[in-house]
Tab-separated table of C-alpha atoms in Angstrom:
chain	number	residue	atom	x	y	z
A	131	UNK	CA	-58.772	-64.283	28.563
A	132	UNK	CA	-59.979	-61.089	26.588
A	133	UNK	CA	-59.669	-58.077	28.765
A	134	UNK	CA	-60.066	-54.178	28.785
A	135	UNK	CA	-58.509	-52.295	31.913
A	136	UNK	CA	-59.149	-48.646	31.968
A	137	UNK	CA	-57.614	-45.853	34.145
A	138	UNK	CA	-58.607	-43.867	36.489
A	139	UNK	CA	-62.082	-45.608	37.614
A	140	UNK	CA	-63.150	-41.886	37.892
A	141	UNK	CA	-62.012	-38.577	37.383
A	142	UNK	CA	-62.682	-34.689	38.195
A	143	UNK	CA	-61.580	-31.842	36.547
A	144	UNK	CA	-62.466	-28.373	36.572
A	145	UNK	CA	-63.605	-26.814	33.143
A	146	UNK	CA	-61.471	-25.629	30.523
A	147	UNK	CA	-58.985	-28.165	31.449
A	148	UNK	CA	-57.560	-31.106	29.213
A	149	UNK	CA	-57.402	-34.836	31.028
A	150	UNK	CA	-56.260	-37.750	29.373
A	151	UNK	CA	-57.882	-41.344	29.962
A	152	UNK	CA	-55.913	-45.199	29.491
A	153	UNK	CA	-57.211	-48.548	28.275
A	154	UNK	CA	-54.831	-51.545	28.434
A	155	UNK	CA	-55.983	-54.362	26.690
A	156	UNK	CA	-55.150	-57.981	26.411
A	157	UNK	CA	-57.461	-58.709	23.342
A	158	UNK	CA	-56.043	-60.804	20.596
A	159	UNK	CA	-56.063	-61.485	17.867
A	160	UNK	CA	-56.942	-57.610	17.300
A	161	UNK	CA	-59.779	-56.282	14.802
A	162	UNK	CA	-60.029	-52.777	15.802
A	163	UNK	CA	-60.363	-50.126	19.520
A	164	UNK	CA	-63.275	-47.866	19.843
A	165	UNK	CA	-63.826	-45.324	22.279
A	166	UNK	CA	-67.616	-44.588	23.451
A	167	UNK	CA	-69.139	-41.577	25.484
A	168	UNK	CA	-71.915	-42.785	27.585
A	169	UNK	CA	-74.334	-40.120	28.835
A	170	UNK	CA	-75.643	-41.177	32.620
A	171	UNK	CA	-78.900	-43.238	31.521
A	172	UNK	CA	-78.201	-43.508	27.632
A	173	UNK	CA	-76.308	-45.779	25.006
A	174	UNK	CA	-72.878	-45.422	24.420
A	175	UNK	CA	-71.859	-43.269	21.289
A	176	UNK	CA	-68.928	-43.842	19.325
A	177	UNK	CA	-66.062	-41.065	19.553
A	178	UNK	CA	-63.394	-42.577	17.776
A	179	UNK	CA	-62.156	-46.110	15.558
A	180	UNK	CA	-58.994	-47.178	14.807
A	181	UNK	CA	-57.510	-50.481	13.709
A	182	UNK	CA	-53.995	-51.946	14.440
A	183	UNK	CA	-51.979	-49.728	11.197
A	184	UNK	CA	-53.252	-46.469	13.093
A	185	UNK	CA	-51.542	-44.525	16.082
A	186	UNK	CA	-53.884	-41.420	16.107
A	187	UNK	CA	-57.618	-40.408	15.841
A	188	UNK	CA	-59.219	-36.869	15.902
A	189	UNK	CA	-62.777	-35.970	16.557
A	190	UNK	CA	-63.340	-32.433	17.753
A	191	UNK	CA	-61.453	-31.913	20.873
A	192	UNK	CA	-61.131	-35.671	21.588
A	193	UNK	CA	-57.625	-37.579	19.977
A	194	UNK	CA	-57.325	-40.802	20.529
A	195	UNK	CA	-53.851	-42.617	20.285
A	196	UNK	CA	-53.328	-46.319	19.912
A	197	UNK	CA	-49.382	-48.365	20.477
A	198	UNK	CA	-50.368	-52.197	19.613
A	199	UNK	CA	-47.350	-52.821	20.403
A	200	UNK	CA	-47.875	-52.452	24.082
A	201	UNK	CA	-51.288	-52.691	23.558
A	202	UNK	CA	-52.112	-49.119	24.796
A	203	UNK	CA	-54.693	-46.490	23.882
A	204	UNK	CA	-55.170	-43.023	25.163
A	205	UNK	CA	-58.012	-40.643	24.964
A	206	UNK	CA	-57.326	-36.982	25.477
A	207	UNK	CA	-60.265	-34.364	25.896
A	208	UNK	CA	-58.756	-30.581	25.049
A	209	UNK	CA	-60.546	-27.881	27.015
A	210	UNK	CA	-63.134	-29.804	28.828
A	211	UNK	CA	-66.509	-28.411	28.628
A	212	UNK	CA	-69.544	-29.583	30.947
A	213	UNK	CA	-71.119	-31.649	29.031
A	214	UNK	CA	-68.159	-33.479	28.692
A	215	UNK	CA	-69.245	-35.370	32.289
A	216	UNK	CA	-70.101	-39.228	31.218
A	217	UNK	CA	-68.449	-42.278	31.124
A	218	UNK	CA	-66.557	-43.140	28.653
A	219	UNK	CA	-65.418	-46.364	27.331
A	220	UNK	CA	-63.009	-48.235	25.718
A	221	UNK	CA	-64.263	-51.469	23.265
A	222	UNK	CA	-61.716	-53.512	21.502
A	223	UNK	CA	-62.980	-55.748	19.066
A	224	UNK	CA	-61.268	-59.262	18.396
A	225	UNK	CA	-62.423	-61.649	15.442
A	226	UNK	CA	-63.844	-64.751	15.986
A	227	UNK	CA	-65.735	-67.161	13.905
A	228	UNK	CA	-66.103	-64.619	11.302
A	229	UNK	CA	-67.483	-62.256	13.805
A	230	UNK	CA	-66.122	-59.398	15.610
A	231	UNK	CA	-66.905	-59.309	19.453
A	232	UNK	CA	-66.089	-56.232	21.236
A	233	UNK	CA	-64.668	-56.622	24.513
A	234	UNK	CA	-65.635	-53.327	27.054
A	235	UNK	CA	-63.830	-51.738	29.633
A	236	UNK	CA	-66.018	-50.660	32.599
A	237	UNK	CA	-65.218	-46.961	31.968
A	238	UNK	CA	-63.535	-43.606	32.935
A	239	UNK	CA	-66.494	-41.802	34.787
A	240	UNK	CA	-65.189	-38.003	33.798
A	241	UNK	CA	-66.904	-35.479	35.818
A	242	UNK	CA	-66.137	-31.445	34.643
A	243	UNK	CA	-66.923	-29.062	37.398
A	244	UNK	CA	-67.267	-25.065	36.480
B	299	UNK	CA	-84.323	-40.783	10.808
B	300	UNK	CA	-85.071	-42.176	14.474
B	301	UNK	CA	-82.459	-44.213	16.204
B	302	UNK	CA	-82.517	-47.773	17.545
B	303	UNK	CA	-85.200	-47.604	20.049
B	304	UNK	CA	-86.153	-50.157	23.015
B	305	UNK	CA	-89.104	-50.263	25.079
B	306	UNK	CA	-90.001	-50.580	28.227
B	307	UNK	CA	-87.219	-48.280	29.275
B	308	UNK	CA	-87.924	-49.461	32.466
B	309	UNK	CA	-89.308	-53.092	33.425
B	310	UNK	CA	-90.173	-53.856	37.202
B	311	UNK	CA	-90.147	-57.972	37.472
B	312	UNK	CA	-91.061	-60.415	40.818
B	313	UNK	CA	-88.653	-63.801	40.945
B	314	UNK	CA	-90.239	-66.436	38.546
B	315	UNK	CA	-91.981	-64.291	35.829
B	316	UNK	CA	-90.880	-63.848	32.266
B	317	UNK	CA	-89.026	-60.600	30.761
B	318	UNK	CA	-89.536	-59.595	27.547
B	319	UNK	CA	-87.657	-56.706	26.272
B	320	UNK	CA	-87.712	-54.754	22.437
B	321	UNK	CA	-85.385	-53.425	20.105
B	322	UNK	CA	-86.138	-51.816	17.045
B	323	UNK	CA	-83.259	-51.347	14.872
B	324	UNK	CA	-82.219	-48.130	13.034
B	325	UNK	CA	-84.110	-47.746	9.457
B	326	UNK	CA	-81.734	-49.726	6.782
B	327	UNK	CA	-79.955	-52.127	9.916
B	328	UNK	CA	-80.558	-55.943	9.463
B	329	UNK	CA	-78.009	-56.309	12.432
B	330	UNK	CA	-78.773	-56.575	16.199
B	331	UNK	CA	-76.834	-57.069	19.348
B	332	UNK	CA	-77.743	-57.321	22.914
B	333	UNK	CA	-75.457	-56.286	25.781
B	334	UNK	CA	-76.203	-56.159	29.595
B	335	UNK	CA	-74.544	-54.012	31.520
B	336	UNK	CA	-74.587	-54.916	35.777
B	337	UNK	CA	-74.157	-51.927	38.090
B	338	UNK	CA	-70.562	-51.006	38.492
B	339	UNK	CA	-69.534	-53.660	35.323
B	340	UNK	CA	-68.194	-52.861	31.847
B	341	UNK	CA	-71.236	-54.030	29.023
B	342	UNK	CA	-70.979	-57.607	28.360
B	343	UNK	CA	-71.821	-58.770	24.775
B	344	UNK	CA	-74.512	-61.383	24.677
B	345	UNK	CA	-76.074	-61.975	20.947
B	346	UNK	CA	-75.424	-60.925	17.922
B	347	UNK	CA	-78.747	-61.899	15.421
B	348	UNK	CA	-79.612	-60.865	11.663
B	349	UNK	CA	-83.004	-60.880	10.208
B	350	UNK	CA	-84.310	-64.293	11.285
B	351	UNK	CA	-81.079	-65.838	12.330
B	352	UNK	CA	-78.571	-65.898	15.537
B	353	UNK	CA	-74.823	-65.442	14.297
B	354	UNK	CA	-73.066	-65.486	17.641
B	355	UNK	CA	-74.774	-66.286	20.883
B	356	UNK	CA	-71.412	-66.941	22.232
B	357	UNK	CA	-72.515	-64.506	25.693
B	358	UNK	CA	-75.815	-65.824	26.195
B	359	UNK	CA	-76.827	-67.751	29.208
B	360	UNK	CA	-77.443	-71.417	27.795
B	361	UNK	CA	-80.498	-71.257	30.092
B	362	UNK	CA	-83.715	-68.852	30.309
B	363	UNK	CA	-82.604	-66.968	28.056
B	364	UNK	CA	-83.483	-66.879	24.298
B	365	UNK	CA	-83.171	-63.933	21.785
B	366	UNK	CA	-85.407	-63.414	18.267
B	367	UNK	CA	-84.854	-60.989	15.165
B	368	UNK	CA	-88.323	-62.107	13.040
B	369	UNK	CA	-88.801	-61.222	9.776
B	370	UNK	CA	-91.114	-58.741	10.719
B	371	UNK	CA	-91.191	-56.805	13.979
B	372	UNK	CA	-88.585	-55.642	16.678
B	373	UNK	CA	-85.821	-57.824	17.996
B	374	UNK	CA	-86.942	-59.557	21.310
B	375	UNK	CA	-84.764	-60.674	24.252
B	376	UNK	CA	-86.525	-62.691	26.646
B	377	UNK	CA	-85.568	-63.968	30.111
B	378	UNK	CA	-88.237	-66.837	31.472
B	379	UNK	CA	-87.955	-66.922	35.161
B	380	UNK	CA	-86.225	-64.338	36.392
B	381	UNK	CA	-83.484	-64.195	39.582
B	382	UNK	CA	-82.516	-60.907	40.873
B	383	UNK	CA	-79.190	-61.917	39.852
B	384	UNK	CA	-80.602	-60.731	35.835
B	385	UNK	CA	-80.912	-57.014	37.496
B	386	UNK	CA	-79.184	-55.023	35.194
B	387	UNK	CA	-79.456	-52.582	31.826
B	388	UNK	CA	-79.905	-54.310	28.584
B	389	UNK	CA	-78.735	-52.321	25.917
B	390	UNK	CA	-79.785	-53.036	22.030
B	391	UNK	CA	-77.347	-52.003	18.867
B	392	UNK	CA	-77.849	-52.118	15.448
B	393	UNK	CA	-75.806	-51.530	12.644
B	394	UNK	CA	-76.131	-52.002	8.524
B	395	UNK	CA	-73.778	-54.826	7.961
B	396	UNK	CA	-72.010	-57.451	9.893
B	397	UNK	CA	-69.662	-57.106	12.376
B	398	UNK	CA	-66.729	-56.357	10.055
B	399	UNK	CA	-63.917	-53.698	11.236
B	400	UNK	CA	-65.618	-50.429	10.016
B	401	UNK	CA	-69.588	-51.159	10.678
B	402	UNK	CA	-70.475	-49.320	13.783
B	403	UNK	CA	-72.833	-50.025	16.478
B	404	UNK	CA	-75.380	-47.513	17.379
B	405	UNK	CA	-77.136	-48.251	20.451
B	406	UNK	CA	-80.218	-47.523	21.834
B	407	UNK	CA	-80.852	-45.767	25.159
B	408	UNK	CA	-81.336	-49.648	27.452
B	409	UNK	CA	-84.016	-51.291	28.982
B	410	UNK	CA	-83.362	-51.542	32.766
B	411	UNK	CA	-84.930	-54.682	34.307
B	412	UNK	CA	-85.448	-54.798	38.225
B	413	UNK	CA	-86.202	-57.633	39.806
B	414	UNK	CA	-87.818	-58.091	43.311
């Protein structure tokens, strides 16, 4: 069975600091991993994409790393601001049919504290 | 350029009546997908339609539940009947191509549907 396990369920940090947030996955046969910020009450957002030939992802103070090897990702937030608080999510995509389905993960709530 | 949009934001239900909820797409995207997300649970894909046809409806429950993308018009996901079990947000996506490696998703901000 297709799954995405994130770690921690949630996390607080105080501001300025960096965290860094897990997804496992058991998804095959792999298409690509995305990682999503979702504000309390709005759609997810994509942060990052990378496919199975790519270890690392930058976007602003968010890197994402990816071993599909052992079927690991990592997203790391540098100097946490406040509006950094959400949830963010891990969705990796596997191919079937012709389509891709993304698979989520329930989320990393991140909550940044002055 | 305004971004996928879905209306009601919020829908209010009793047991037994019908749910209709409304997704228009970003300008240029012939590609929808609904997800529902249930408190405390990761979204769950449920259809994936293009202009006038269902691709994958692979998450859908085979009953009361039906999903449309006309020609003209917003995507509609409708749920005949409703249990309080379908509580939950139901988020819309669009994007301007299939579902190939690169095409991103961009969602819109969820209906949430209470039942009573």
């Amino acid at each position: 069975k297709n799954q995405v396990e994130q770690s921690p369920q949630s996390l607080i940090i105080l501001e300025r600091k960096n965290c860094t947030l897990q997804c496992n996955y058991t998804v095959s046969p792999f298409s690509n991993l995305r990682w999503y910020k979702q504000d309390t009450g709005r759609g997810p957002v994509s942060l990052t994409i990378m496919t199975f030939s790519e270890n690392t992802k930058s976007n602003g103070r968010y890197t994402a790393t990816l071993d599909a090897d052992t079927k690991q990702s990592s997203l790391h937030i540098t100097a946490s601001q406040l509006s950094d608080s959400a949830s963010y999510i891990c969705v990796v995509s596997f191919s079937s049919g012709g389509s891709y389905i993304p698979t989520f993960g329930r989320g990393t709530s991140l909550i940044v504290h002055p | 350029n305004a971004g996928v949009m879905q209306n009601p934001r919020h829908l209010v239900r009793r047991r037994g009546q019908e749910a209709r909820l409304r997704c228009s797409p970003m300008k240029g995207h012939s590609h929808v997908y609904w997800y529902r997300q249930l408190p405390e649970e990761g979204l769950k894909f449920m259809v994936y339609l293009q202009k006038e046809n269902i691709i994958d409806e692979s998450g859908m429950p085979k009953e009361r539940f039906s999903a449309e993308f006309p020609k003209e018009g917003p995507s509609i996901l409708r749920i005949q009947q409703v249990v309080r079990g379908d509580s939950a947000a139901y988020f819309c996506a669009s994007s301007t191509a299939g579902t190939g490696s690169y095409n991103e998703q961009f969602f819109g901000p969820g209906t949430r549907l209470t039942v009573l």
